[in-house]
Amino acid sequence: MHRRFRRIVALASGALLTATLAFAAPASAAPASLGTQTQTQTPLVVNARWGGHPTFDRIVIDIQGYVPTATVTPVQQLFYDGSGKPVPLSGKYFLEIRLNPAAAHNDAGGNVYLGPKLQQINLPKLKGIALTGDYEGYVTFGAAFDTLPYYRAFTLHSPERFVVDIAR
């Protein structure tokens, strides 16, 4: 009796596993409708801009497609991706903004990023911004400050953009 029970459990487990695998299709097999952006296409970073507001300074990174995963990290110094050369932005404090997966170029290798590559800024908190990398699926920016930045990062939609607000 015990042997028969084990055999039934094994057969049921195998049938359940087979049924599960039969219904699981890879995401790439899902049909994409024509004329719509799918999340399998790499988002393109097309611009970066900034502005001063009464209680905060704001950095906005404009995206074509969906907003990719983004991280904002305080760093001691800014470096260009790939070369490792220091970024010539004056400041005492720096934030590194990394978007992945993302690109600032199209499939043919042409630039789609139209914003500043290196810009000194004279806002109360934000003192400079630089595009520091478009390398192996990552687009990276650096921001410079004279005082320790307290920030909040979030996404906005229609149009797609990644935002960093720096409190004054």
CSV table of C-alpha atoms in Angstrom, one decimal:
chain,number,residue,atom,x,y,z
A,1,MET,CA,0.0,0.0,0.0
A,2,HIS,CA,2.8,2.4,0.9
A,3,ARG,CA,4.6,1.8,-2.4
A,4,ARG,CA,1.4,2.4,-4.4
A,5,PHE,CA,0.8,5.7,-2.6
A,6,ARG,CA,4.4,6.9,-3.4
A,7,ARG,CA,3.9,5.9,-7.1
A,8,ILE,CA,0.6,7.9,-7.3
A,9,VAL,CA,2.3,11.0,-5.6
A,10,ALA,CA,5.2,10.8,-8.1
A,11,LEU,CA,2.9,10.5,-11.1
A,12,ALA,CA,0.7,13.4,-9.9
A,13,SER,CA,3.8,15.6,-9.3
A,14,GLY,CA,5.1,14.8,-12.8
A,15,ALA,CA,1.7,15.6,-14.4
A,16,LEU,CA,1.5,18.9,-12.5
A,17,LEU,CA,5.1,19.9,-13.5
A,18,THR,CA,4.4,19.0,-17.1
A,19,ALA,CA,1.2,21.0,-17.1
A,20,THR,CA,2.9,24.0,-15.6
A,21,LEU,CA,5.7,23.9,-18.1
A,22,ALA,CA,3.3,23.6,-21.0
A,23,PHE,CA,1.5,26.8,-20.0
A,24,ALA,CA,4.6,28.8,-19.2
A,25,ALA,CA,5.7,30.7,-22.3
A,26,PRO,CA,8.8,32.9,-22.4
A,27,ALA,CA,8.1,36.6,-22.4
A,28,SER,CA,9.7,37.0,-25.8
A,29,ALA,CA,7.0,34.6,-27.2
A,30,ALA,CA,4.2,37.1,-26.3
A,31,PRO,CA,2.9,38.9,-29.4
A,32,ALA,CA,3.7,42.6,-29.5
A,33,SER,CA,1.1,44.8,-31.1
A,34,LEU,CA,2.3,47.0,-33.9
A,35,GLY,CA,2.9,50.7,-33.2
A,36,THR,CA,3.3,50.3,-29.4
A,37,GLN,CA,6.5,50.5,-27.3
A,38,THR,CA,7.2,47.2,-25.6
A,39,GLN,CA,9.3,46.9,-22.4
A,40,THR,CA,11.8,44.7,-24.3
A,41,GLN,CA,13.1,47.7,-26.3
A,42,THR,CA,15.9,49.6,-24.6
A,43,PRO,CA,14.7,53.0,-23.4
A,44,LEU,CA,16.5,56.0,-24.9
A,45,VAL,CA,17.8,58.9,-22.8
A,46,VAL,CA,17.1,62.0,-24.9
A,47,ASN,CA,17.6,65.0,-22.6
A,48,ALA,CA,18.6,66.2,-19.2
A,49,ARG,CA,17.4,69.5,-17.8
A,50,TRP,CA,17.2,71.3,-14.4
A,51,GLY,CA,15.3,74.1,-12.7
A,52,GLY,CA,15.2,76.0,-9.5
A,53,HIS,CA,12.0,76.1,-7.5
A,54,PRO,CA,11.3,78.0,-4.2
A,55,THR,CA,12.2,75.1,-1.9
A,56,PHE,CA,14.2,72.7,-4.1
A,57,ASP,CA,16.3,72.3,-7.2
A,58,ARG,CA,15.2,69.7,-9.8
A,59,ILE,CA,17.0,67.5,-12.3
A,60,VAL,CA,14.8,65.9,-15.0
A,61,ILE,CA,16.0,63.1,-17.3
A,62,ASP,CA,13.7,62.7,-20.3
A,63,ILE,CA,13.3,59.1,-21.6
A,64,GLN,CA,11.9,57.8,-24.9
A,65,GLY,CA,10.1,54.5,-24.0
A,66,TYR,CA,9.6,53.4,-20.4
A,67,VAL,CA,11.6,54.6,-17.4
A,68,PRO,CA,14.3,52.0,-16.6
A,69,THR,CA,15.6,51.1,-13.2
A,70,ALA,CA,17.4,54.1,-11.8
A,71,THR,CA,19.7,54.5,-8.8
A,72,VAL,CA,20.9,57.7,-7.2
A,73,THR,CA,24.1,57.2,-5.2
A,74,PRO,CA,26.3,59.7,-3.2
A,75,VAL,CA,29.9,59.3,-4.4
A,76,GLN,CA,33.2,60.9,-3.4
A,77,GLN,CA,34.1,61.9,-7.0
A,78,LEU,CA,32.6,61.5,-10.5
A,79,PHE,CA,34.3,59.5,-13.2
A,80,TYR,CA,33.5,58.9,-16.9
A,81,ASP,CA,32.4,55.4,-17.5
A,82,GLY,CA,34.7,53.4,-19.7
A,83,SER,CA,37.8,55.7,-19.5
A,84,GLY,CA,37.8,56.2,-15.7
A,85,LYS,CA,38.8,59.8,-16.1
A,86,PRO,CA,37.6,62.3,-13.5
A,87,VAL,CA,34.7,64.6,-14.5
A,88,PRO,CA,35.7,68.3,-14.2
A,89,LEU,CA,32.7,69.5,-12.2
A,90,SER,CA,33.5,71.7,-9.2
A,91,GLY,CA,31.8,70.8,-6.0
A,92,LYS,CA,32.3,69.1,-2.6
A,93,TYR,CA,29.5,66.6,-2.9
A,94,PHE,CA,28.3,64.5,-5.8
A,95,LEU,CA,25.5,62.2,-6.8
A,96,GLU,CA,25.7,59.5,-9.5
A,97,ILE,CA,22.5,58.8,-11.3
A,98,ARG,CA,22.5,55.4,-13.2
A,99,LEU,CA,19.7,54.2,-15.5
A,100,ASN,CA,19.7,50.5,-16.7
A,101,PRO,CA,18.8,49.2,-19.2
A,102,ALA,CA,19.2,52.5,-21.2
A,103,ALA,CA,21.1,54.0,-24.0
A,104,ALA,CA,21.8,57.5,-25.3
A,105,HIS,CA,22.4,56.2,-28.8
A,106,ASN,CA,20.3,54.4,-31.4
A,107,ASP,CA,21.0,50.9,-32.9
A,108,ALA,CA,23.1,52.5,-35.6
A,109,GLY,CA,25.4,54.2,-33.0
A,110,GLY,CA,24.1,57.7,-33.6
A,111,ASN,CA,23.5,60.0,-30.6
A,112,VAL,CA,19.9,60.5,-29.5
A,113,TYR,CA,20.8,62.4,-26.4
A,114,LEU,CA,20.4,66.2,-27.1
A,115,GLY,CA,21.1,67.5,-23.6
A,116,PRO,CA,24.3,68.9,-22.0
A,117,LYS,CA,27.3,66.7,-21.7
A,118,LEU,CA,29.0,68.9,-19.1
A,119,GLN,CA,27.3,72.0,-17.6
A,120,GLN,CA,28.2,74.3,-14.7
A,121,ILE,CA,25.0,75.5,-13.0
A,122,ASN,CA,24.5,78.3,-10.5
A,123,LEU,CA,21.3,77.2,-8.6
A,124,PRO,CA,21.2,77.4,-4.8
A,125,LYS,CA,22.0,73.7,-4.4
A,126,LEU,CA,22.8,72.2,-7.9
A,127,LYS,CA,26.2,73.4,-9.2
A,128,GLY,CA,26.7,71.2,-12.2
A,129,ILE,CA,25.6,68.2,-14.2
A,130,ALA,CA,27.4,65.9,-16.6
A,131,LEU,CA,26.6,62.9,-18.8
A,132,THR,CA,29.3,60.6,-17.6
A,133,GLY,CA,28.5,57.4,-19.5
A,134,ASP,CA,26.5,55.6,-22.2
A,135,TYR,CA,28.2,52.3,-21.8
A,136,GLU,CA,27.0,48.7,-22.0
A,137,GLY,CA,23.4,49.3,-21.2
A,138,TYR,CA,23.9,52.0,-18.6
A,139,VAL,CA,23.4,55.7,-19.0
A,140,THR,CA,25.1,57.6,-16.1
A,141,PHE,CA,24.9,61.2,-15.0
A,142,GLY,CA,26.8,63.1,-12.3
A,143,ALA,CA,25.5,66.1,-10.3
A,144,ALA,CA,27.7,68.4,-8.2
A,145,PHE,CA,26.9,70.3,-5.0
A,146,ASP,CA,28.7,72.6,-2.6
A,147,THR,CA,26.7,71.4,0.4
A,148,LEU,CA,25.4,67.9,1.3
A,149,PRO,CA,22.4,67.2,-1.0
A,150,TYR,CA,19.2,65.8,0.6
A,151,TYR,CA,17.2,64.4,-2.3
A,152,ARG,CA,14.1,62.5,-3.4
A,153,ALA,CA,14.0,60.5,-6.7
A,154,PHE,CA,10.9,59.4,-8.6
A,155,THR,CA,9.4,58.8,-12.0
A,156,LEU,CA,6.8,60.8,-13.9
A,157,HIS,CA,4.9,59.7,-16.9
A,158,SER,CA,3.4,61.1,-20.1
A,159,PRO,CA,6.1,62.0,-21.1
A,160,GLU,CA,8.4,59.5,-19.4
A,161,ARG,CA,11.0,61.0,-17.2
A,162,PHE,CA,13.2,60.4,-14.1
A,163,VAL,CA,13.3,63.2,-11.5
A,164,VAL,CA,15.6,64.0,-8.7
A,165,ASP,CA,14.5,66.9,-6.3
A,166,ILE,CA,17.2,68.3,-4.1
A,167,ALA,CA,15.9,70.2,-1.0
A,168,ARG,CA,17.3,73.7,-0.3
